[in-house]
């Protein structure tokens, strides 16, 4: 029997994100699930370094009229070919506010699939 270790329920999403390893490069991807504790992202290209690297997660949200951007800090807890998982490592109030806003706009998404790779 597998015991669930997550503290927060996951929400299935399709949201474009950029992950910038602090002091390093930016990786593009699409979030497939998010919770108040963290995020799982399918990447367009190579995986960023693991080992609990600090990163900034930029949500790129289409509201139906315009793109808005929201940022949170996190740390990479798992990195493999094609995906990465991060724990949010920002101020709890900011994290809660940002995730609630992201989920609100997720309801209005018109896009059925992530942005194409460049």
XYZ file of N, CA and C in Angstrom:
354
model
N 0.837 -1.185 0.000
C 0.000 0.000 0.000
C 0.881 1.248 0.000
N 0.578 2.176 -0.888
C 1.356 3.407 -1.009
C 0.700 4.496 -0.173
N 1.487 5.142 0.659
C 0.991 6.229 1.498
C 1.214 7.557 0.793
N 0.180 8.370 0.719
C 0.277 9.693 0.113
C 1.050 10.610 1.048
N 2.127 11.233 0.551
C 2.958 12.104 1.371
C 2.662 13.579 1.159
N 1.844 13.910 0.203
C 1.589 15.315 -0.109
C 0.718 15.963 0.957
N 1.040 17.213 1.259
C 0.278 17.972 2.251
C -0.904 18.705 1.629
N -0.842 18.931 0.318
C -1.875 19.702 -0.372
C -2.391 18.922 -1.575
N -3.689 19.033 -1.865
C -4.214 18.354 -3.053
C -3.673 18.996 -4.334
N -3.467 18.161 -5.350
C -2.984 18.648 -6.642
C -4.163 19.029 -7.525
N -3.957 20.049 -8.350
C -4.937 20.482 -9.335
C -4.342 20.287 -10.714
N -5.056 19.585 -11.588
C -4.597 19.395 -12.960
C -4.753 20.716 -13.704
N -3.713 21.123 -14.429
C -3.711 22.402 -15.140
C -2.969 22.260 -16.463
N -3.128 23.259 -17.306
C -2.279 23.451 -18.488
C -1.913 24.927 -18.476
N -0.735 25.224 -17.949
C -0.284 26.608 -17.825
C 1.173 26.680 -18.279
N 1.462 27.587 -19.169
C 2.845 27.784 -19.594
C 3.651 28.375 -18.448
N 4.864 27.871 -18.287
C 5.756 28.386 -17.247
C 7.183 28.470 -17.789
N 7.921 29.404 -17.250
C 9.360 29.468 -17.451
C 9.992 29.235 -16.088
N 11.023 28.423 -16.048
C 11.749 28.140 -14.814
C 13.167 28.651 -14.996
N 13.546 29.617 -14.171
C 14.903 30.127 -14.240
C 15.660 29.680 -12.999
N 16.668 28.852 -13.223
C 17.548 28.468 -12.126
C 18.291 29.732 -11.728
N 18.282 30.066 -10.437
C 18.907 31.314 -9.995
C 20.378 31.320 -10.375
N 20.766 32.372 -11.085
C 22.129 32.488 -11.577
C 22.393 31.649 -12.818
N 21.324 31.109 -13.421
C 21.501 30.238 -14.586
C 20.496 30.527 -15.679
N 20.256 29.531 -16.492
C 19.421 29.710 -17.670
C 17.932 29.485 -17.396
N 17.138 29.798 -18.417
C 15.686 29.651 -18.343
C 15.277 28.390 -19.104
N 14.357 27.629 -18.520
C 13.804 26.428 -19.132
C 12.310 26.650 -19.326
N 11.801 26.354 -20.531
C 10.390 26.535 -20.830
C 9.650 25.223 -20.650
N 8.389 25.344 -20.213
C 7.590 24.146 -20.049
C 6.124 24.449 -19.854
N 5.395 23.409 -19.523
C 3.967 23.511 -19.285
C 3.643 22.779 -17.988
N 3.070 23.519 -17.035
C 2.675 22.901 -15.769
C 1.534 21.931 -16.027
N 1.634 20.740 -15.434
C 0.537 19.789 -15.582
C -0.247 19.618 -14.294
N 0.376 19.930 -13.159
C -0.396 20.003 -11.922
C 0.303 20.946 -10.957
N -0.510 21.532 -10.078
C -0.017 22.521 -9.130
C -0.809 22.370 -7.834
N -0.155 22.657 -6.725
C -0.806 22.682 -5.418
C -0.246 23.875 -4.653
N -0.718 24.076 -3.452
C -0.174 25.157 -2.621
C 1.271 24.865 -2.219
N 1.712 23.618 -2.388
C 3.059 23.250 -1.992
C 4.082 23.192 -3.101
N 3.627 22.939 -4.344
C 4.595 22.795 -5.418
C 3.952 22.621 -6.774
N 4.786 22.279 -7.747
C 4.360 22.225 -9.141
C 5.132 21.140 -9.883
N 4.470 20.516 -10.848
C 5.103 19.555 -11.739
C 5.006 20.107 -13.155
N 6.135 20.095 -13.873
C 6.214 20.754 -15.177
C 6.787 19.791 -16.213
N 6.109 19.713 -17.367
C 6.668 19.027 -18.527
C 7.526 20.051 -19.259
N 8.753 19.686 -19.584
C 9.703 20.626 -20.183
C 9.771 20.500 -21.692
N 10.114 21.604 -22.335
C 10.389 21.635 -23.770
C 11.901 21.621 -23.933
N 12.509 20.483 -23.837
C 13.960 20.414 -23.975
C 14.584 19.725 -22.783
N 15.837 20.053 -22.555
C 16.581 19.365 -21.499
C 16.132 19.780 -20.106
N 16.361 18.899 -19.159
C 15.981 19.146 -17.773
C 17.011 20.021 -17.078
N 16.556 20.884 -16.161
C 17.497 21.681 -15.380
C 18.204 20.802 -14.351
N 19.232 21.334 -13.728
C 19.940 20.545 -12.727
C 19.045 20.245 -11.529
N 19.281 19.132 -10.888
C 18.542 18.770 -9.680
C 19.309 19.244 -8.455
N 19.298 18.427 -7.423
C 20.062 18.736 -6.228
C 19.544 19.937 -5.459
N 18.235 20.128 -5.485
C 17.592 21.221 -4.757
C 18.084 22.593 -5.191
N 18.299 22.758 -6.488
C 18.672 24.063 -7.030
C 17.523 25.043 -6.823
N 17.845 26.264 -6.457
C 16.839 27.323 -6.295
C 16.441 27.828 -7.671
N 15.149 28.176 -7.815
C 14.654 28.623 -9.112
C 13.504 29.605 -8.934
N 13.280 30.391 -9.983
C 12.114 31.255 -10.044
C 11.162 30.647 -11.071
N 9.904 30.482 -10.670
C 8.878 29.931 -11.545
C 8.013 31.090 -12.018
N 7.951 31.287 -13.338
C 7.127 32.354 -13.897
C 5.927 31.726 -14.599
N 4.734 31.977 -14.066
C 3.496 31.530 -14.696
C 3.138 32.516 -15.801
N 2.797 31.993 -16.969
C 2.409 32.817 -18.115
C 0.948 32.477 -18.404
N 0.052 33.382 -18.035
C -1.379 33.080 -18.031
C -2.107 33.912 -19.078
N -2.864 33.227 -19.927
C -3.719 33.912 -20.893
C -5.091 34.074 -20.256
N -5.543 35.304 -20.084
C -6.824 35.577 -19.407
C -8.003 35.564 -20.369
N -7.736 35.467 -21.632
C -8.776 35.612 -22.632
C -8.633 36.946 -23.345
N -7.987 37.905 -22.698
C -7.757 39.229 -23.266
C -6.276 39.594 -23.338
N -5.512 39.111 -22.380
C -4.103 39.486 -22.301
C -3.322 38.416 -21.543
N -1.999 38.496 -21.632
C -1.128 37.621 -20.841
C -0.766 38.349 -19.556
N -0.824 37.603 -18.459
C -0.318 38.132 -17.202
C 0.768 37.177 -16.713
N 1.659 37.712 -15.911
C 2.793 36.937 -15.419
C 2.804 36.988 -13.903
N 3.016 35.853 -13.276
C 3.144 35.775 -11.829
C 4.359 34.917 -11.506
N 5.150 35.334 -10.519
C 6.386 34.645 -10.158
C 6.325 34.101 -8.740
N 6.938 32.952 -8.551
C 7.157 32.378 -7.226
C 8.562 31.794 -7.185
N 9.134 31.758 -6.010
C 10.424 31.104 -5.814
C 10.180 29.655 -5.426
N 11.114 28.808 -5.811
C 10.999 27.400 -5.468
C 12.349 26.729 -5.479
N 12.323 25.432 -5.193
C 13.548 24.647 -5.315
C 13.210 23.346 -6.011
N 14.100 22.948 -6.890
C 13.915 21.732 -7.671
C 14.139 20.538 -6.756
N 13.145 19.642 -6.723
C 13.289 18.444 -5.890
C 13.430 17.179 -6.724
N 13.015 17.263 -7.998
C 13.172 16.129 -8.908
C 13.330 16.663 -10.316
N 14.294 16.117 -11.026
C 14.549 16.545 -12.392
C 14.902 15.322 -13.219
N 14.183 15.139 -14.327
C 14.479 14.024 -15.212
C 14.246 14.475 -16.641
N 14.585 13.625 -17.587
C 14.387 13.979 -18.993
C 12.912 14.276 -19.231
N 12.615 15.510 -19.580
C 11.254 15.877 -19.934
C 10.380 16.417 -18.824
N 10.828 16.393 -17.576
C 9.977 16.930 -16.502
C 10.804 17.369 -15.301
N 10.152 18.183 -14.488
C 10.787 18.673 -13.269
C 9.694 18.916 -12.227
N 10.019 18.696 -10.966
C 9.110 18.990 -9.858
C 9.790 19.989 -8.935
N 9.020 20.974 -8.486
C 9.556 22.008 -7.603
C 8.658 22.183 -6.393
N 9.278 22.449 -5.259
C 8.562 22.867 -4.054
C 8.607 24.382 -4.005
N 7.482 25.008 -3.692
C 7.490 26.457 -3.551
C 8.268 26.823 -2.304
N 9.060 27.881 -2.420
C 9.967 28.294 -1.352
C 9.858 29.804 -1.171
N 8.640 30.307 -1.315
C 8.392 31.743 -1.214
C 7.627 31.996 0.083
N 7.369 33.241 0.375
C 6.588 33.621 1.555
C 5.209 32.966 1.433
N 4.710 32.271 2.476
C 3.450 31.516 2.381
C 2.244 32.339 1.917
N 2.127 33.569 2.366
C 1.004 34.408 1.945
C 1.057 34.699 0.453
N 2.253 34.989 -0.057
C 2.411 35.251 -1.493
C 2.119 33.994 -2.298
N 2.599 32.853 -1.825
C 2.362 31.592 -2.528
C 0.867 31.317 -2.620
N 0.164 31.428 -1.519
C -1.278 31.165 -1.502
C -2.019 32.104 -2.451
N -1.708 33.388 -2.396
C -2.361 34.375 -3.254
C -2.091 34.077 -4.729
N -0.847 33.779 -5.065
C -0.473 33.524 -6.456
C -1.159 32.274 -6.984
N -1.161 31.189 -6.220
C -1.777 29.941 -6.686
C -3.286 30.106 -6.819
N -3.912 30.812 -5.910
C -5.354 31.060 -6.043
C -5.649 31.850 -7.316
N -4.829 32.841 -7.611
C -5.024 33.637 -8.819
C -4.790 32.794 -10.072
N -3.734 31.992 -10.074
C -3.447 31.114 -11.204
C -4.623 30.166 -11.446
N -5.162 29.584 -10.388
C -6.286 28.658 -10.530
C -7.537 29.379 -11.015
N -7.752 30.602 -10.584
C -8.895 31.390 -11.044
C -8.815 31.589 -12.555
N -7.673 32.043 -13.046
C -7.521 32.284 -14.472
C -7.480 30.989 -15.268
N -7.044 29.902 -14.651
C -7.036 28.600 -15.332
C -8.445 28.240 -15.805
N -9.453 28.646 -15.057
C -10.841 28.357 -15.428
C -11.216 29.022 -16.754
N -10.540 30.108 -17.103
C -10.881 30.869 -18.288
C -9.965 30.594 -19.473
N -9.038 29.667 -19.298
C -8.107 29.368 -20.389
C -8.864 28.912 -21.628
N -8.477 29.444 -22.776
C -9.057 29.036 -24.053
C -8.140 28.032 -24.762
N -6.891 27.990 -24.346
C -5.896 27.131 -24.966
C -6.140 25.683 -24.553
N -6.067 24.786 -25.501
C -6.256 23.359 -25.238
C -4.941 22.604 -25.109
N -3.849 23.250 -25.509
C -2.555 22.599 -25.404
C -1.493 23.676 -25.139
N -0.331 23.288 -24.657
C 0.708 24.273 -24.351
C 1.231 24.955 -25.600
N 1.920 26.083 -25.380
C 2.467 26.818 -26.511
C 3.456 25.955 -27.278
N 3.553 26.147 -28.578
C 4.504 25.346 -29.365
C 5.941 25.687 -29.003
N 6.807 24.724 -29.189
C 8.226 24.958 -28.944
C 8.775 25.876 -30.006
N 9.745 26.707 -29.619
C 10.381 27.612 -30.587
C 11.482 26.908 -31.332
